[in-house]
Amino acid sequence: MSAPSTPVDTVDPGGLAAALSALREGAPLVQCLTNVVVAQWTANTLLAAGASPVMVDNPQEARACAGVAGGVLVNVGTPQEETAAAMTEAVAGAAEAGTPWVLDPVGAGALAWRTRIAHDLLGRHAPAVIRGNASEILALDGGTGGKGVEGVDAAEDAMPAATALAHELGCVVAVSGRVDHVTDGERVVRVSNGSPLLTKVTGAGCALGALMAGFTAVVADRLVAATAATAVFTLAAEAAQRAARGPGSFAVALLDELDRLQPAAVADGVRLS
Amino acid sequence: MSAPSTPVDTVDPGGLAAALSALREGAPLVQCLTNVVVAQWTANTLLAAGASPVMVDNPQEARACAGVAGGVLVNVGTPQEETAAAMTEAVAGAAEAGTPWVLDPVGAGALAWRTRIAHDLLGRHAPAVIRGNASEILALDGGTGGKGVEGVDAAEDAMPAATALAHELGCVVAVSGRVDHVTDGERVVRVSNGSPLLTKVTGAGCALGALMAGFTAVVADRLVAATAATAVFTLAAEAAQRAARGPGSFAVALLDELDRLQPAAVADGVRLS
Amino acid sequence: MSAPSTPVDTVDPGGLAAALSALREGAPLVQCLTNVVVAQWTANTLLAAGASPVMVDNPQEARACAGVAGGVLVNVGTPQEETAAAMTEAVAGAAEAGTPWVLDPVGAGALAWRTRIAHDLLGRHAPAVIRGNASEILALDGGTGGKGVEGVDAAEDAMPAATALAHELGCVVAVSGRVDHVTDGERVVRVSNGSPLLTKVTGAGCALGALMAGFTAVVADRLVAATAATAVFTLAAEAAQRAARGPGSFAVALLDELDRLQPAAVADGVRLS
């Protein structure tokens, strides 16, 4: 897969719209090593947005796949010995090929084994993006404040940890919350779109992490990539909420709206600060 | 997680309504070790009803997680060596911490390995609730009448076995069927709400078992907990059926209706005998 | 489970309608060893169409289950050591009992380990049907043209390979594409129903493979069985597209329409050539 080719160097509404156009045009192959709870939902989210999911999470094939993918998602939501080994292989393959990879440290801090897995992966090869809630980001930076897979800290509380991680690893850190925060250690972008129904659908954050892997495949500036994924996902969520009666119909409508979302609507609707 | 705090000592409509209020207020952490087929659906069911799912099913983390969860679901629908080992760990953690756990013996009687797994778990630490169809409950009581994962016996046919199991283990046994039967060995409650479309959605019973684990976290009387889960799930199913064109839209509407269901509607709508 | 009992010996619209009637009447047990991404969707597809899914994919139980199932699906979409071993067991059980099995070689050609798994299974016992996209069928016939899990070759390009495989193994080969092609090595049937939205839902092809396993349980002529599954699935997709706003609501409506589809509508709507 070719290197990211769309230069978008400022995080402004037009750049995020261009990123969505690039995703649709490139339809990048996104390898997902994710948890069994959200695998279908994640693949359908990527398809709806315009990317091409490939859910290869076994140790035999994960490394080669990461070598040809446009982006790789590693989500530690339901690790087992074999899928954890596959994550190591995928990160090795990403390192060899220069494929950007995204870490979603689901439950880090609250659960010990996956916290070690996440730290081990980070020590092998720096990711393009880390996406988590405040608790998870605090835990990755050495904090012990993890309070479960559903974060209870506000995103802004994790920004010192996010900035430190971004500097240490040379990556982007995205902290999900009522207002999403994205930083590369220097710049900080806040996206205040979204819907409270996102907290009633399992794997909303997981799907967002997968979209970030998709955008890193087509956008060179990883701050823009992570922000574009956030804007696209949360704008689709706003539209979905208008069509929904509850969390079931919301999740369905979110896929419809991801498919329907136009780049111009991203530029018009995103609320950055 | 604190001990169940809502005393509801009679199984009457008002008590079931109070149980739903307690679930919404407590938003208990429900650890699910369940089959890969229904994992997403189960998590979304718990979220819609008001609980907080955490899908930790690896041997490294399952025991510690059961120590902090409000309730634990063990569903043997798609066992593998590693997830089966995690079930043993989770039950050990539940025993140490006094966390109520629910066994859903999917396919017991029809398939040999999982039947042994279920018996082994029951021998380690008594569950709060066993939920299954008639065939599965008959199989757990030593019967050989298992006829597959879809039960063909009527729930009432399994009540002698259910009563015997409840006495032997000191637990509640819930037998799903056209009319759901729940017993603690002394009292028997029948709930005759529901929809035939529940048989056209994979994992309807599995999601009900997860809800039971959620209610055991907030209701001390386990007969009330299991009955409340049954009432809430089957009442939401009745409302969903009115909105549905078929099994696809029914499953979506069921999540919407679980989210919308008010305690007063439980008290008004449940049909107990 | 009894042997297939509905003789349908020509592939004409009436025969496909009769096959759907046979599926509804027989409600055959379909054992699925499939990937974790599509397991729920596959089970719900089978239930909506009228079959009885049983998702047994562990090595301890897979062989015995295949002995009592009406049909077996083996889909290599997310293999792990244990589920791959279960596939070998299931095929052995199918061979012993004469149960028809269907191979869905997801990603064959593009990924090495699963390609070996698929070849190994084919060498043990001939399947009733192989269902794949053009790339996958080319890879199974020894080609190296695999371009990923999403095929990029047109179905007709794979027909020489499909015909060769059908002859070699004595099975039916179904090649999915804009026009679906099904051959037993002598006869070729083309079905030109469907919807472009099928490419925006993960596991559309996987669900079709499962339906083929269901139809092989009730229809003796495997060309008819595979064609009936294709007609039923793609006709339901056409109806679903009319009700859909996008890929999310399309997938939901597809289950509704599978449930609602009548045999007469199959006879009226299928476009064969």
GROMACS .gro file of C-alpha atoms in nm, chain A residues 36-38 40-41 77-82 111-115 149-150 199-202 245-250 252, chain B residues 36 39-40 43-44 47-50 52-61 65 82-83 243 252 255-257 259-260:
model
   58
   36VAL     CA    1  -1.466  -1.006   1.990
   37VAL     CA    2  -1.743  -0.788   2.129
   38VAL     CA    3  -1.708  -0.515   1.868
   40GLN     CA    4  -1.861  -0.686   1.350
   41TRP     CA    5  -1.953  -0.333   1.450
   77GLY     CA    6  -1.045  -0.527   2.475
   78THR     CA    7  -1.062  -0.908   2.499
   79PRO     CA    8  -0.707  -1.037   2.482
   80GLN     CA    9  -0.627  -1.409   2.479
   81GLU     CA   10  -0.279  -1.561   2.452
   82GLU     CA   11  -0.306  -1.613   2.078
  111LEU     CA   12  -0.701  -0.474   3.444
  112ALA     CA   13  -0.340  -0.583   3.486
  113TRP     CA   14  -0.261  -0.816   3.198
  114ARG     CA   15  -0.384  -0.590   2.920
  115THR     CA   16  -0.202  -0.297   3.079
  149VAL     CA   17  -1.340   0.025   3.101
  150GLU     CA   18  -1.583   0.315   3.115
  199THR     CA   19  -2.219   0.589   2.573
  200LYS     CA   20  -2.511   0.345   2.533
  201VAL     CA   21  -2.357   0.152   2.242
  202THR     CA   22  -2.078  -0.092   2.316
  245ARG     CA   23  -3.566   0.620   1.924
  246GLY     CA   24  -3.299   0.470   2.151
  247PRO     CA   25  -2.960   0.302   2.151
  248GLY     CA   26  -3.060   0.021   1.912
  249SER     CA   27  -3.185   0.242   1.632
  250PHE     CA   28  -2.904   0.488   1.705
  252VAL     CA   29  -2.807   0.138   1.304
  309VAL     CA   30  -1.862  -1.497   2.077
  312ALA     CA   31  -2.109  -1.083   2.300
  313GLN     CA   32  -2.199  -0.754   2.132
  316ALA     CA   33  -2.323  -0.587   2.610
  317ASN     CA   34  -2.572  -0.367   2.428
  320LEU     CA   35  -2.620  -0.094   2.847
  321ALA     CA   36  -2.975  -0.038   2.726
  322ALA     CA   37  -3.123  -0.171   3.049
  323GLY     CA   38  -2.896   0.046   3.261
  325SER     CA   39  -2.237  -0.154   3.285
  326PRO     CA   40  -2.098  -0.454   3.094
  327VAL     CA   41  -1.735  -0.558   3.118
  328MET     CA   42  -1.650  -0.848   2.888
  329VAL     CA   43  -1.345  -0.994   3.061
  330ASP     CA   44  -1.307  -1.360   2.967
  331ASN     CA   45  -0.935  -1.438   2.981
  332PRO     CA   46  -0.781  -1.648   3.260
  333GLN     CA   47  -0.533  -1.377   3.355
  334GLU     CA   48  -0.791  -1.115   3.447
  338CYS     CA   49  -1.254  -0.874   3.768
  355GLU     CA   50  -0.877  -2.056   2.741
  356THR     CA   51  -1.224  -1.912   2.795
  516ALA     CA   52  -4.260  -0.171   1.625
  525VAL     CA   53  -3.304  -0.324   1.719
  528LEU     CA   54  -3.267  -0.236   2.267
  529ASP     CA   55  -3.464   0.085   2.222
  530GLU     CA   56  -3.746  -0.044   2.438
  532ASP     CA   57  -3.378   0.182   2.729
  533ARG     CA   58  -3.725   0.340   2.736
   0.00000   0.00000   0.00000
